[in-house]
Amino acid sequence: GESVGLHLPTLSVQEGDNSIINCAYSNSASDYFIWYKQESGKGPQFIIDIRSNMDKRQGQRVTVLLNKTVKHLSLQIAATQPGDSAVYFCADLDWRANSKLTFGKGITLSVRP
Amino acid sequence: DTAVSQTPKYLVTQMGNDKSIKCEQNLGHDTMYWYKQDSKKFLKIMFSYNNKELIINETVPNRFSPKSPDKAHLNLHINSLELGDSAVYFCASSPMFTGGTGELFFGEGSRLTVL
């Protein structure tokens, strides 16, 4: 079946550095992707999304890149801050399956002071 | 003002018991969801409702029964609890069923521990 997954379970970065979180997906028909952030003890929170007709989208300090050729997307966080420490999930929305949102495995981002 | 609120936040119970988790959203959204997050943080959809109508039932055991009395509420009742039901259950809502964004608004979760 289709799956959305992340390459590494944990990522440790120095405060102020840029972070890159990677995600692979297997469903070639996926056309809409989302990144979520989950802080400890809280529910996931929407960060940024991207549609398949784009290869890059920027938000505030975050950029999502989509490479459809290799079915890969990434989340880049500029000037990582302690408040960025959380679990990050990529997800894809399948319009054909009643808009089901499928999450990949989470990756923990830990920011070193 | 809490947008999506779940109660209780923590629930500890014995195997075989029946328990319920309640969810309410004050965002005026049409669609609500239940997700289960296991100990490895994996998030899996269980159910979605659009305007009180069941849309997604993701092969969840019959022991789980969602109920939506109105579009602002989606409750989850679990019968005959098993050890494997221990998890954090998240309620979420979104403004549109189709054609919208993938932005779901999640509650803070209800941690269920089955002993």
Tab-separated table of C-alpha atoms in Angstrom:
chain	number	residue	atom	x	y	z
A	1	GLY	CA	0.000	0.000	0.000
A	2	GLU	CA	0.979	3.643	-0.169
A	3	SER	CA	3.182	5.008	2.542
A	4	VAL	CA	4.718	8.248	3.551
A	5	GLY	CA	7.867	7.987	5.596
A	6	LEU	CA	10.897	9.769	6.923
A	7	HIS	CA	14.519	8.763	6.536
A	8	LEU	CA	15.820	9.409	10.057
A	9	PRO	CA	14.150	9.175	13.442
A	10	THR	CA	16.070	12.010	15.113
A	11	LEU	CA	17.900	15.152	14.100
A	12	SER	CA	20.086	17.254	16.380
A	13	VAL	CA	21.116	20.740	15.269
A	14	GLN	CA	22.879	23.684	16.786
A	15	GLU	CA	20.799	26.731	17.547
A	16	GLY	CA	21.116	29.180	14.696
A	17	ASP	CA	21.938	26.544	12.102
A	18	ASN	CA	19.581	25.524	9.330
A	19	SER	CA	17.661	22.251	9.663
A	20	ILE	CA	16.610	19.953	6.878
A	21	ILE	CA	14.044	17.245	7.492
A	22	ASN	CA	13.486	14.765	4.700
A	23	CYS	CA	10.513	12.655	3.724
A	24	ALA	CA	9.894	10.014	1.063
A	25	TYR	CA	6.531	8.971	-0.291
A	26	SER	CA	5.571	6.007	-2.402
A	27	ASN	CA	2.223	6.967	-3.900
A	28	SER	CA	2.895	8.375	-7.350
A	29	ALA	CA	-0.628	9.755	-7.434
A	30	SER	CA	-0.064	11.937	-4.368
A	31	ASP	CA	-0.491	15.545	-5.343
A	32	TYR	CA	-0.698	17.448	-2.110
A	33	PHE	CA	1.721	17.367	0.823
A	34	ILE	CA	1.750	18.934	4.234
A	35	TRP	CA	4.214	19.341	7.089
A	36	TYR	CA	3.061	19.254	10.682
A	37	LYS	CA	4.881	20.057	13.915
A	38	GLN	CA	4.017	18.389	17.201
A	39	GLU	CA	5.339	19.851	20.428
A	40	SER	CA	5.515	17.739	23.554
A	41	GLY	CA	2.095	17.181	25.080
A	42	LYS	CA	0.247	18.872	22.247
A	43	GLY	CA	-1.523	17.965	19.062
A	44	PRO	CA	0.091	18.333	15.627
A	45	GLN	CA	0.066	21.806	14.145
A	46	PHE	CA	0.030	22.690	10.462
A	47	ILE	CA	3.239	24.327	9.233
A	48	ILE	CA	3.167	24.523	5.467
A	49	ASP	CA	1.773	22.719	2.448
A	50	ILE	CA	2.691	22.255	-1.193
A	51	ARG	CA	0.835	21.045	-4.245
A	52	SER	CA	2.354	18.836	-6.888
A	53	ASN	CA	2.380	21.607	-9.483
A	54	MET	CA	5.020	23.380	-7.391
A	55	ASP	CA	8.541	22.370	-6.434
A	56	LYS	CA	9.132	24.951	-3.751
A	57	ARG	CA	7.105	26.966	-1.323
A	58	GLN	CA	8.306	29.364	1.336
A	59	GLY	CA	6.831	30.442	4.602
A	60	GLN	CA	8.221	32.304	7.543
A	61	ARG	CA	11.643	30.690	8.177
A	62	VAL	CA	10.426	27.471	6.568
A	63	THR	CA	10.706	26.188	3.026
A	64	VAL	CA	9.260	23.015	1.600
A	65	LEU	CA	10.831	21.418	-1.450
A	66	LEU	CA	9.144	18.781	-3.562
A	67	ASN	CA	10.933	16.484	-5.982
A	68	LYS	CA	8.320	14.412	-7.760
A	69	THR	CA	10.881	12.541	-9.810
A	70	VAL	CA	12.276	10.790	-6.756
A	71	LYS	CA	9.133	11.174	-4.628
A	72	HIS	CA	10.855	13.199	-1.999
A	73	LEU	CA	10.004	16.292	-0.038
A	74	SER	CA	11.904	18.200	2.562
A	75	LEU	CA	11.308	20.854	5.170
A	76	GLN	CA	14.011	23.425	5.674
A	77	ILE	CA	14.017	25.552	8.797
A	78	ALA	CA	16.253	28.603	8.719
A	79	ALA	CA	18.102	29.783	11.835
A	80	THR	CA	16.743	26.992	13.999
A	81	GLN	CA	15.546	28.118	17.418
A	82	PRO	CA	14.918	26.200	20.655
A	83	GLY	CA	11.199	26.614	20.023
A	84	ASP	CA	11.579	24.527	16.881
A	85	SER	CA	12.322	21.437	18.994
A	86	ALA	CA	9.448	19.077	18.261
A	87	VAL	CA	8.400	16.028	16.276
A	88	TYR	CA	7.841	16.778	12.598
A	89	PHE	CA	5.552	14.832	10.280
A	90	CYS	CA	5.068	14.898	6.575
A	91	ALA	CA	1.639	13.904	5.314
A	92	ASP	CA	-0.179	13.530	2.047
A	93	LEU	CA	-3.812	14.183	1.279
A	94	ASP	CA	-5.599	11.780	-1.002
A	95	TRP	CA	-8.584	13.558	-2.539
A	96	ARG	CA	-9.773	10.316	-4.075
A	97	ALA	CA	-9.961	8.595	-0.703
A	98	ASN	CA	-12.374	11.023	0.907
A	99	SER	CA	-9.569	13.505	1.529
A	100	LYS	CA	-7.752	11.131	3.814
A	101	LEU	CA	-4.676	12.645	5.403
A	102	THR	CA	-1.944	10.026	5.875
A	103	PHE	CA	0.967	10.843	8.137
A	104	GLY	CA	4.497	9.549	7.815
A	105	LYS	CA	6.625	8.521	10.754
A	106	GLY	CA	7.674	11.416	12.912
A	107	ILE	CA	11.187	12.724	13.235
A	108	THR	CA	12.352	14.442	16.383
A	109	LEU	CA	14.211	17.701	15.946
A	110	SER	CA	16.388	18.598	18.917
A	111	VAL	CA	17.989	22.032	19.035
A	112	ARG	CA	21.236	22.344	20.985
A	113	PRO	CA	21.837	25.698	22.726
B	1	ASP	CA	-10.843	29.913	23.780
B	2	THR	CA	-9.870	26.353	22.971
B	3	ALA	CA	-10.623	25.557	19.331
B	4	VAL	CA	-10.716	21.752	19.609
B	5	SER	CA	-11.152	20.402	23.102
B	6	GLN	CA	-11.043	16.806	24.249
B	7	THR	CA	-11.994	15.258	27.551
B	8	PRO	CA	-10.605	13.587	29.493
B	9	LYS	CA	-6.944	14.430	28.927
B	10	TYR	CA	-5.842	11.313	30.788
B	11	LEU	CA	-7.680	8.052	31.229
B	12	VAL	CA	-6.413	4.979	33.086
B	13	THR	CA	-8.613	1.913	33.124
B	14	GLN	CA	-8.635	-1.861	33.335
B	15	MET	CA	-8.857	-4.298	30.454
B	16	GLY	CA	-12.401	-5.157	29.529
B	17	ASN	CA	-13.872	-1.834	30.611
B	18	ASP	CA	-15.822	0.533	28.363
B	19	LYS	CA	-14.781	4.185	28.110
B	20	SER	CA	-15.603	7.297	26.131
B	21	ILE	CA	-13.629	10.305	24.956
B	22	LYS	CA	-15.453	13.475	24.028
B	23	CYS	CA	-14.479	16.103	21.485
B	24	GLU	CA	-15.898	19.503	20.708
B	25	GLN	CA	-14.811	22.152	18.230
B	26	ASN	CA	-15.921	25.774	18.236
B	27	LEU	CA	-14.430	26.620	14.839
B	28	GLY	CA	-17.603	26.051	12.851
B	29	HIS	CA	-15.915	23.296	10.840
B	30	ASP	CA	-17.887	20.675	8.964
B	31	THR	CA	-15.414	17.811	9.226
B	32	MET	CA	-14.077	16.075	12.313
B	33	TYR	CA	-11.614	13.220	12.799
B	34	TRP	CA	-10.210	10.768	15.279
B	35	TYR	CA	-6.540	9.817	15.037
B	36	LYS	CA	-4.618	7.318	17.146
B	37	GLN	CA	-0.972	7.943	18.033
B	38	ASP	CA	1.007	4.980	19.313
B	39	SER	CA	4.093	4.910	21.522
B	40	LYS	CA	6.331	5.418	18.482
B	41	LYS	CA	4.460	8.610	17.603
B	42	PHE	CA	2.875	7.065	14.532
B	43	LEU	CA	-0.379	8.870	13.726
B	44	LYS	CA	-3.111	6.842	12.090
B	45	ILE	CA	-6.550	8.001	11.068
B	46	MET	CA	-9.454	6.105	12.562
B	47	PHE	CA	-12.588	7.956	11.519
B	48	SER	CA	-13.747	11.099	9.824
B	49	TYR	CA	-17.188	12.659	9.857
B	50	ASN	CA	-18.549	15.369	7.605
B	51	ASN	CA	-21.567	17.196	8.952
B	52	LYS	CA	-22.457	14.242	11.202
B	53	GLU	CA	-22.059	11.671	8.419
B	54	LEU	CA	-19.383	8.965	8.652
B	55	ILE	CA	-16.956	9.357	5.751
B	56	ILE	CA	-13.867	7.369	6.682
B	57	ASN	CA	-13.778	4.225	8.784
B	58	GLU	CA	-10.232	3.005	8.596
B	59	THR	CA	-10.771	-0.683	9.404
B	60	VAL	CA	-11.024	0.044	13.071
B	61	PRO	CA	-12.338	-2.816	15.283
B	62	ASN	CA	-16.053	-2.734	15.999
B	63	ARG	CA	-15.237	-2.091	19.642
B	64	PHE	CA	-14.643	1.513	18.596
B	65	SER	CA	-17.813	3.436	17.898
B	66	PRO	CA	-17.757	7.121	17.012
B	67	LYS	CA	-20.827	9.245	17.467
B	68	SER	CA	-21.489	12.710	16.137
B	69	PRO	CA	-24.612	14.275	17.693
B	70	ASP	CA	-23.977	17.484	15.757
B	71	LYS	CA	-21.212	18.781	13.557
B	72	ALA	CA	-19.438	20.430	16.495
B	73	HIS	CA	-19.078	17.183	18.441
B	74	LEU	CA	-17.467	13.844	17.731
B	75	ASN	CA	-17.237	11.368	20.570
B	76	LEU	CA	-15.406	8.065	20.662
B	77	HIS	CA	-16.680	5.126	22.644
B	78	ILE	CA	-14.513	2.066	23.165
B	79	ASN	CA	-15.904	-1.233	24.397
B	80	SER	CA	-14.009	-4.093	25.993
B	81	LEU	CA	-10.734	-2.239	26.200
B	82	GLU	CA	-7.548	-4.152	25.368
B	83	LEU	CA	-3.924	-3.481	26.233
B	84	GLY	CA	-3.222	-2.542	22.621
B	85	ASP	CA	-5.717	0.293	22.834
B	86	SER	CA	-3.276	2.216	25.003
B	87	ALA	CA	-2.343	5.279	22.991
B	88	VAL	CA	-2.973	8.973	22.639
B	89	TYR	CA	-6.191	9.706	20.775
B	90	PHE	CA	-6.432	12.979	18.901
B	91	CYS	CA	-9.543	14.676	17.719
B	92	ALA	CA	-9.238	17.123	14.831
B	93	SER	CA	-11.418	19.265	12.628
B	94	SER	CA	-11.124	20.928	9.241
B	95	PRO	CA	-13.269	23.497	7.471
B	96	MET	CA	-13.850	21.661	4.234
B	97	PHE	CA	-14.365	18.094	3.270
B	98	THR	CA	-13.098	18.250	-0.268
B	99	GLY	CA	-11.305	20.897	-2.204
B	100	GLY	CA	-9.838	22.425	0.899
B	101	THR	CA	-6.389	22.395	2.380
B	102	GLY	CA	-4.765	19.688	4.439
B	103	GLU	CA	-4.878	21.895	7.497
B	104	LEU	CA	-6.399	19.988	10.342
B	105	PHE	CA	-6.855	21.577	13.734
B	106	PHE	CA	-5.983	19.100	16.442
B	107	GLY	CA	-6.973	18.887	20.055
B	108	GLU	CA	-4.357	18.279	22.716
B	109	GLY	CA	-4.985	14.561	22.854
B	110	SER	CA	-6.408	12.075	25.327
B	111	ARG	CA	-3.894	9.627	26.722
B	112	LEU	CA	-5.530	6.268	27.320
B	113	THR	CA	-3.723	3.682	29.434
B	114	VAL	CA	-5.188	0.205	29.683
B	115	LEU	CA	-3.862	-1.928	32.540
